[in-house]
XYZ file of C-alpha atoms in Angstrom:
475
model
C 115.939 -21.084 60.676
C 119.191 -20.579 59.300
C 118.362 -22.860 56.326
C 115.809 -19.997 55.597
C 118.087 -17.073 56.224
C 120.029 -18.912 54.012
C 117.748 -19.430 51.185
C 116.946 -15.758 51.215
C 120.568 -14.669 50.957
C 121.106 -16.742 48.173
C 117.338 -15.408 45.995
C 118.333 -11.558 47.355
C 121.745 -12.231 45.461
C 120.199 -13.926 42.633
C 117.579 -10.522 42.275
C 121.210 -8.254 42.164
C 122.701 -9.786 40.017
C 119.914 -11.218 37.206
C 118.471 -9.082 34.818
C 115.338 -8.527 34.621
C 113.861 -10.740 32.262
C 110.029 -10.531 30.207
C 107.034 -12.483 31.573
C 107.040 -15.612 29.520
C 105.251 -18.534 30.204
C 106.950 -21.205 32.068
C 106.477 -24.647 34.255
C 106.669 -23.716 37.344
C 106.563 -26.173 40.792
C 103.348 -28.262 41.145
C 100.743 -26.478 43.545
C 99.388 -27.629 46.176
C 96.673 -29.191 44.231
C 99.068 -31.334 41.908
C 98.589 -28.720 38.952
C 101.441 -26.758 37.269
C 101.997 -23.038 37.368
C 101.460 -21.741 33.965
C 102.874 -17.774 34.484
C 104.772 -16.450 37.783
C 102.675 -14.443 39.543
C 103.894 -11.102 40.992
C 106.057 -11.482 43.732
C 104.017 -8.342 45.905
C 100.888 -10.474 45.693
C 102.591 -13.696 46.639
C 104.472 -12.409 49.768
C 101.122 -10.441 51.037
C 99.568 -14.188 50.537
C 102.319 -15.903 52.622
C 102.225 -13.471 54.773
C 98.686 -14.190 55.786
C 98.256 -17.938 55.902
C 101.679 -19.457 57.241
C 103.402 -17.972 60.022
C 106.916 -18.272 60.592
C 108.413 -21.068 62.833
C 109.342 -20.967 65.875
C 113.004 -20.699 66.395
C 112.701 -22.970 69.696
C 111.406 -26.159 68.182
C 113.438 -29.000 69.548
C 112.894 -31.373 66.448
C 113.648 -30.506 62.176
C 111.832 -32.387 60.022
C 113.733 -34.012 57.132
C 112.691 -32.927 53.642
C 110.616 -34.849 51.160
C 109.796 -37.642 53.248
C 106.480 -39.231 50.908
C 104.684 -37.507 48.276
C 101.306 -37.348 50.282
C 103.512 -35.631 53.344
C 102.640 -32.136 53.948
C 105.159 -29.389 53.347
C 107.249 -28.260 56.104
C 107.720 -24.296 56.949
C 111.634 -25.104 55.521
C 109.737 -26.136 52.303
C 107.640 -22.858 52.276
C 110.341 -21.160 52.705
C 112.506 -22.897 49.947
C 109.707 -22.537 47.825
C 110.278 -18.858 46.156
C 106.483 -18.564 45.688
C 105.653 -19.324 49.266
C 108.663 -16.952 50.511
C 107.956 -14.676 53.577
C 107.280 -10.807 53.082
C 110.607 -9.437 52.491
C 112.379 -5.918 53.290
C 111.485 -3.285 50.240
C 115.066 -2.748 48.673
C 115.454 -0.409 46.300
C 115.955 -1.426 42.813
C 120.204 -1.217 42.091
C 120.214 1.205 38.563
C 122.339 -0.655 36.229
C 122.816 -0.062 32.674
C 121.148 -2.869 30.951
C 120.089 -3.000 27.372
C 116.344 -2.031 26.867
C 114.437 -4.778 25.385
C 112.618 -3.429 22.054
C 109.182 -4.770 21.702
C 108.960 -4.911 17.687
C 105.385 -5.214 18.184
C 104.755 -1.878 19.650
C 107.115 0.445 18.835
C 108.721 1.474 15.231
C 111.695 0.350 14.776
C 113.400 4.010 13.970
C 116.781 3.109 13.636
C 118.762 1.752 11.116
C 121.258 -1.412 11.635
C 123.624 0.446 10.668
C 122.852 3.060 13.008
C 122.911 0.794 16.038
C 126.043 -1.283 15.672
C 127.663 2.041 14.406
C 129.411 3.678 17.516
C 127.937 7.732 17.966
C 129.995 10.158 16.503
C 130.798 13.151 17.699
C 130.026 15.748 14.382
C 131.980 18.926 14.901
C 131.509 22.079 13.606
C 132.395 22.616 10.043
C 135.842 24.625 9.586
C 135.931 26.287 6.405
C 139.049 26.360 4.866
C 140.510 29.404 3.017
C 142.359 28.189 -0.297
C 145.911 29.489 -0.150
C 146.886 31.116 -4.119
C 149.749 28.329 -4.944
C 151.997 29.724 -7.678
C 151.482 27.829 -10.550
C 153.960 24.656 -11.700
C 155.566 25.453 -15.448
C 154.863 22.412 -16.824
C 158.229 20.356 -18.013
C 159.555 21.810 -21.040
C 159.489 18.596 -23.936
C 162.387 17.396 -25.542
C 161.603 19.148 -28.857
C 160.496 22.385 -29.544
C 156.535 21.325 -30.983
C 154.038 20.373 -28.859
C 151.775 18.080 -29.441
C 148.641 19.544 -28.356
C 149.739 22.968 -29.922
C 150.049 21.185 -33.121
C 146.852 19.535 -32.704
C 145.370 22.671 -32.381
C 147.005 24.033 -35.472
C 146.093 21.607 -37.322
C 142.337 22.061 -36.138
C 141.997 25.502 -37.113
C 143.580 25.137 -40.303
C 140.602 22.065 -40.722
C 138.109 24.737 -39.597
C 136.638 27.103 -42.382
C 137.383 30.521 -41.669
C 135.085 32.912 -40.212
C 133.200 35.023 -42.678
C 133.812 38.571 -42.969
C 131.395 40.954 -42.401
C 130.327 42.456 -45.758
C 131.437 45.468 -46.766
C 128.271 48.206 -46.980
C 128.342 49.462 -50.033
C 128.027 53.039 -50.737
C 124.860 55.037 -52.219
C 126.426 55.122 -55.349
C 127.632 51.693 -55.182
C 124.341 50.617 -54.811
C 122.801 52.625 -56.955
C 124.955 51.417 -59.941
C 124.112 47.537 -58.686
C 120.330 48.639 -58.767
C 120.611 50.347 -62.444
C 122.712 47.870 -63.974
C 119.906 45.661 -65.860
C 119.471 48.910 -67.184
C 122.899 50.063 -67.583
C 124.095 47.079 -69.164
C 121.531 46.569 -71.890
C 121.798 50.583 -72.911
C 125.401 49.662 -73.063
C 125.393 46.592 -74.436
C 122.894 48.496 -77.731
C 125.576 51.272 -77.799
C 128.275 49.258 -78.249
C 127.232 47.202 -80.742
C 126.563 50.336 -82.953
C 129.838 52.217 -82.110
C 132.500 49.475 -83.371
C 134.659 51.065 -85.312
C 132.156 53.158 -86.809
C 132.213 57.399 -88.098
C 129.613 59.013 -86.628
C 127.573 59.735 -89.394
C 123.433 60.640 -90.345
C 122.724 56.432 -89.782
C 124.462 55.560 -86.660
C 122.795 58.637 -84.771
C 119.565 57.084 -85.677
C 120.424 54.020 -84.575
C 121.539 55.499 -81.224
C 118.412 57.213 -81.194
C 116.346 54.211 -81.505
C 118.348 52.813 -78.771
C 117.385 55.201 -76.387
C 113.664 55.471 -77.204
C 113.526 51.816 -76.005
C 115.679 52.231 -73.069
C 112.795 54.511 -72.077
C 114.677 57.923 -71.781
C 111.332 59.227 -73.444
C 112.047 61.024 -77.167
C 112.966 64.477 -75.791
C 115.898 63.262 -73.966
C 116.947 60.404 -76.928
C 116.789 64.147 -79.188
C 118.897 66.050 -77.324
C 121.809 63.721 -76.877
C 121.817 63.160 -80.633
C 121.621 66.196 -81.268
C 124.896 67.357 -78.936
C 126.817 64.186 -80.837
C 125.512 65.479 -83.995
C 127.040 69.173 -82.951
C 130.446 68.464 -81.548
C 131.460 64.588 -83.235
C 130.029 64.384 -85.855
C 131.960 62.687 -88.971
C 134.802 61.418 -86.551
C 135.570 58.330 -84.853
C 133.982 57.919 -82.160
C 133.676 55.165 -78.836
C 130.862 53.722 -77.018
C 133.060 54.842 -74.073
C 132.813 58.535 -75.563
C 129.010 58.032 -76.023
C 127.689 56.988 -72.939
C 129.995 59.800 -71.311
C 127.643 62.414 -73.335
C 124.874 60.536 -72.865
C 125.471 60.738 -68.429
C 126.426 64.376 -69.178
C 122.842 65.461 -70.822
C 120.503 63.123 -68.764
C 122.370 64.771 -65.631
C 121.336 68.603 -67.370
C 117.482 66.424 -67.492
C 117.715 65.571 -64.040
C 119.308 68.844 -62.322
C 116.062 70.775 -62.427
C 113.813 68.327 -60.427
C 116.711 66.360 -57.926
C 115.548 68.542 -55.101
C 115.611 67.919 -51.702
C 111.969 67.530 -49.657
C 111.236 70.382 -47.390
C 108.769 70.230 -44.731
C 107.250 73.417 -43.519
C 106.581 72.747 -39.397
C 104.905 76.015 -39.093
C 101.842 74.090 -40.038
C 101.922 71.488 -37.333
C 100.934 69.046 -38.364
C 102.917 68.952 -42.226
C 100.353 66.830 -44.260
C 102.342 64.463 -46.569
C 100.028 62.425 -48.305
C 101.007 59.458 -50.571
C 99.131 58.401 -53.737
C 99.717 55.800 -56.651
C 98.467 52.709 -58.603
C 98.237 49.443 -57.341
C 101.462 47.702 -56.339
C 104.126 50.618 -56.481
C 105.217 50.299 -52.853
C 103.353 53.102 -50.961
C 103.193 51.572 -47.614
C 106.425 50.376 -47.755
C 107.658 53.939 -48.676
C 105.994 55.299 -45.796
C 107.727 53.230 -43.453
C 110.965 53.612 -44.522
C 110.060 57.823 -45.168
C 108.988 57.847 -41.130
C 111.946 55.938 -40.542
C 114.180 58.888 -41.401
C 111.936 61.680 -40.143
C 112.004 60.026 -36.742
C 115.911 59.269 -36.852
C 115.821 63.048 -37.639
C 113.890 63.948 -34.430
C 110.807 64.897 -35.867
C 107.711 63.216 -34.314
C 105.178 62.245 -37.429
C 102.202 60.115 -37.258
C 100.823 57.537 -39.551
C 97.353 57.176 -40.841
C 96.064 53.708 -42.579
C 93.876 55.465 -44.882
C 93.894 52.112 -47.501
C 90.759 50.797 -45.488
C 90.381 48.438 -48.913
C 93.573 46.053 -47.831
C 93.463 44.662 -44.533
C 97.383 43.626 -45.405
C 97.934 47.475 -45.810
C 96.823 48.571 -42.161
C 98.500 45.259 -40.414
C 101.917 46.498 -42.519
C 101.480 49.867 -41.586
C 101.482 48.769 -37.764
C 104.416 47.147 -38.085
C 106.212 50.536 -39.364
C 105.060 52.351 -36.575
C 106.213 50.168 -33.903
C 109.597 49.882 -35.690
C 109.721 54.015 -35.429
C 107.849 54.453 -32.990
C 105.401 56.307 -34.660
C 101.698 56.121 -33.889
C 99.341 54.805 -36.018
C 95.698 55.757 -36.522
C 93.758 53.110 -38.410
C 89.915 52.356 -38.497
C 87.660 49.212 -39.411
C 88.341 47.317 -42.658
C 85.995 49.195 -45.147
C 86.026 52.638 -43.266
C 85.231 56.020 -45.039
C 88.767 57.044 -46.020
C 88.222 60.645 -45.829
C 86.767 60.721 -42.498
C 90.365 58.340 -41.295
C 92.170 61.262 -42.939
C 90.444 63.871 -40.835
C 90.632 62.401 -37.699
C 94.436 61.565 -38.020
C 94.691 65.055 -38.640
C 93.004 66.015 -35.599
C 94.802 63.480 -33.217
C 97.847 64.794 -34.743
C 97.448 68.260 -34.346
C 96.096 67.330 -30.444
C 99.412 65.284 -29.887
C 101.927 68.193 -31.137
C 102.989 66.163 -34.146
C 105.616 67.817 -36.670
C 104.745 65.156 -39.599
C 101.365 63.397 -40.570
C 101.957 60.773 -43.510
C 98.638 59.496 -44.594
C 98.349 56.352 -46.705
C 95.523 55.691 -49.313
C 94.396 52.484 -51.396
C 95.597 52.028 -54.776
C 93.620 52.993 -57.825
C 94.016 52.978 -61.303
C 94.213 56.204 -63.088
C 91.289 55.316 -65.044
C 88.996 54.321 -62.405
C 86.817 57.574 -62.164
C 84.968 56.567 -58.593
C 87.912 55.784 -57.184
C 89.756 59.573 -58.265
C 87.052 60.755 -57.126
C 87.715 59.256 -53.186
C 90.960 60.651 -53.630
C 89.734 64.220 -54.447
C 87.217 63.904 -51.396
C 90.072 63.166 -49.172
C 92.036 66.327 -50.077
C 89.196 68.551 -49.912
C 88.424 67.129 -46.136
C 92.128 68.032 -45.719
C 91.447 71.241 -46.093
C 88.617 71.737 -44.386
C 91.358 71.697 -41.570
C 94.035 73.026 -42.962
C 93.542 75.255 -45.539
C 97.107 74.469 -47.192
C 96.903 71.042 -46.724
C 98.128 68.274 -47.722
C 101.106 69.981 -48.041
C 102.991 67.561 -50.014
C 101.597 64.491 -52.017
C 103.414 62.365 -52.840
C 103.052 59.608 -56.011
C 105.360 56.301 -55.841
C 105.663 55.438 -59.054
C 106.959 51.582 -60.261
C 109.840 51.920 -62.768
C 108.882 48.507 -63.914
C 105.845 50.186 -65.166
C 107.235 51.855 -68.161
C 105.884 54.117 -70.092
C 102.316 53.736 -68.799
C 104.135 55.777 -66.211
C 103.690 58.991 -67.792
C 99.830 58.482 -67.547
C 99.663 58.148 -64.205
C 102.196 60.902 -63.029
C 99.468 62.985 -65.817
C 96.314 62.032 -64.070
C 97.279 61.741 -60.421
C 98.542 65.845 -60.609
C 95.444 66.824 -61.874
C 93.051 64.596 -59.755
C 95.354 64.871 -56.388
C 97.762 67.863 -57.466
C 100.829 65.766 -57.191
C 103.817 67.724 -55.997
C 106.408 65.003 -55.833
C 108.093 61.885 -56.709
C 109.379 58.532 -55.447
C 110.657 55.947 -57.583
C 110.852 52.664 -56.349
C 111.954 49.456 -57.857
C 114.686 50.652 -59.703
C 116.919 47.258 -59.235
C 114.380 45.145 -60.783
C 113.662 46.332 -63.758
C 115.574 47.104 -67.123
C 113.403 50.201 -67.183
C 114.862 52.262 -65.237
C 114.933 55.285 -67.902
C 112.164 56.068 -67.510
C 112.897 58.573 -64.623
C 114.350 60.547 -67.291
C 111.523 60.759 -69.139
C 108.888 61.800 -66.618
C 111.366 64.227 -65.469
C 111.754 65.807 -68.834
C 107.743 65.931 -69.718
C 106.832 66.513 -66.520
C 109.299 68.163 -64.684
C 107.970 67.816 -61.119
C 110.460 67.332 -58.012
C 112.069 63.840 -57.579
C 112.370 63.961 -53.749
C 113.516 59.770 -53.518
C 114.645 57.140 -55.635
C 114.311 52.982 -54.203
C 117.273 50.497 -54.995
C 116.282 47.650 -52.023
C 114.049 46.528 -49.409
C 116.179 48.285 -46.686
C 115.485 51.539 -45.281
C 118.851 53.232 -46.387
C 117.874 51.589 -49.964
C 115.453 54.977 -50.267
C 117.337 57.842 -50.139
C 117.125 61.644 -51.966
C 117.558 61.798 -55.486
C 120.832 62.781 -56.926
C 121.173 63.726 -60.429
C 124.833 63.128 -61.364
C 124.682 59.797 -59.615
C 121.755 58.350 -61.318
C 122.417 59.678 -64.834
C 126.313 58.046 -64.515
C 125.045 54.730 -63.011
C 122.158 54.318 -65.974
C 125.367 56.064 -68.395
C 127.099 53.060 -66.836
C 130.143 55.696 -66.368
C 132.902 54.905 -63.471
């Protein structure tokens, strides 16, 4: 009896103070039968059995047997009771909580935790302090030993390396560039004039000379007449320099030019003013227009285009582009369209839409194409179907590279269309420029703009004293 009280002490202290271990397989103590016990079974089970089939001794027995006394012996009620299988129902103790390591079955759980993150003690993350920069005055740096520094001279010595920065470019002034635009024409006049007036009287030869001259230059033969014949009149016999000519020569192509240097005027009480633009092939009538509605609308008039050259799809596309650089509508039609009918519905969109200025562009066509004059007369009678007075102004661009073929056109075009002004373009690429003079002196219709450039400022209102001193080639 106290062998068995003894024996449960001892497996009550073993239960505090082991660990609870996993179910492996293991040899256990031979069975009653001789065999070996593969797995512990559960202890409940095994103390109900016990329970049930040996009862305990009785405390009163006068004899003990000794222990292991032959293998065939039967076991003793101190072997069932040493036997931890065969142990009698016990007390239910609760379990003691202790803080032992969870095992981690690989097998059926994810592993969710680093290595790292298990041997690594938690720590404690606080809150983040933000911390305000305090302004430190700055630290002069050490002044060197000699007065250069290095990097400074580095530096110095870089920007002398680098190429200086261009400077913008001066803009040149109207006259400026109208002297740069004239001066193929300027400088071959000049060049003639000079070689005749080298130390030379002016006598009955050298003023035919100089009249040849400036029958070729293009001034036409009225103009070539009348500065001979002011030469003739006040120098006659004397010495005379090509300096002193070409100042004559800028003072009576400015008396040709005065009468017709006149400024456009547009009459808004007939909203919309018609202004429609005629000329040959390739004298820059689109181009003319833009630049034309360019300054209308920088003058605060509203004007509307019209792509009336329905022969050149390059002509309506270009004429787009114009009016979304000023902002001008444009109305345009199929490739191919009637042009008359374009020209009266522009008229009536622009009179719907309160506009001050209509400019209406038309195909070019050579002066001797009789089907084609006759389009353009059909579009200024359908003008006036409208308008009564309209087109008010027309307009005819005229090439100077053209020469004098040019007086044939500005002849044709004023009886076909009734031409009322005129807008030379081209002027800076062409030795011909003199040929202004000449219309203007046959002719004698307005000059409302003259063309030095691509650039919209490069068309601006003809001035007479300017142009007849920059062909002159007169300071």
């Amino acid at each position: 009896m106290l062998l068995s009280r003894s024996l449960k002490s001892q497996r009550l202290s073993y239960r505090r103070l082991a660990p609870p271990s996993p179910r492996v397989g293991r040899v256990g103590p031979k069975g009653r039968g001789g065999g070996e016990i593969a797995s512990r079974p559960p202890e409940p089970e095994a103390d109900r059995s016990i329970a049930e089939e040996a009862p305990l001794p009785d405390a009163n027995a006068s004899t003990l047997p000794t222990l292991g006394e032959g293998e065939g012996a039967k076991p003793t009620n101190i072997e069932k009771s040493a036997d931890p299988t065969l142990a009698e129902p016990e007390p239910v103790i609760p379990p003691v909580e202790e803080e032992l390591p969870i095992p981690v079955n690989i097998a059926e759980e994810p592993f969710e935790q680093t290595l790292s993150e298990v041997l690594t003690p938690p720590v404690h993350v606080q809150e983040p302090v933000i911390d305000v920069p305090v302004p430190v005055e700055p630290v002069a740096p050490a002044k060197p030993a000699s007065s250069k520094v290095t990097v400074t001279r580095t530096v110095e010595e870089k920007r002398a390396a680098e190429p200086a920065a261009p400077e913008p470019e001066k803009r040149l002034s109207w006259f400026e560039r109208l002297r740069k635009g004239l001066s193929r024409s300027s400088q071959q006049l000049g060049d003639s004039i000079g070689g005749i007036f080298t130390r030379r009287k002016l006598d009955e030869d050298t003023l035919q000379d100089l009249e040849d001259v400036l029958i070729q230059a293009d001034l036409g033969m009225e103009t070539a007449i009348r500065i001979t014949g002011t030469l003739s009149a006040t120098r006659y016999g004397k010495d005379i320099s090509s300096e002193e000519v070409r100042t004559i020569m800028a003072t009576e192509i400015e008396k040709v030019l005065a009468p017709v240097a006149k400024p456009l005027e547009l009459d808004l009480s007939h909203k919309p003013h018609v202004i429609l633009v005629v000329g040959v092939n390739g004298t820059g009538k689109t181009t003319t227009i833009g630049k034309l509605a360019a300054k209308l609308t920088a003058g605060g008039l509203s004007v509307m285009l019209a792509a009336g050259d329905t022969f050149r799809a390059a002509a309506i596309e270009q004429l787009h582009i114009w009016g979304q650089r000023t902002g001008a509508p444009v109305v345009s039609s199929k490739l191919g369209a009637d042009a008359a009918g374009l020209a009266f519905d522009a008229w009536q969109q622009a009179k719907e839409a309160g506009s001050d200025v209509l400019i209406i562009d038309t195909a070019g066509r050579l002066q001797n194409r009789t089907e084609l004059m006759d389009e353009l007369a059909k579009i200024v009678r359908v003008l006036g179907k409208n308008d009564p007075e309209a087109p008010h102004t027309v307009l005819q661009t005229l090439d100077a590279t053209t020469g004098q073929n040019a007086l044939n056109q500005v002849e044709i075009f004023k009886n076909i269309a009734g031409v009322n002004g005129l807008v030379m373009t081209k002027l800076d690429g062409t030795a011909r420029g003199g040929i202004l003079v000449a219309i203007s002196a046959k002719h004698k219709l307005p000059v409302y703009f003259i063309g030095v450039g691509e650039q919209v400022e490069d068309l601006e209102p003809f001035a007479a004293k300017d142009f007849a001193k920059a062909i002159a080639g007169v300071a």
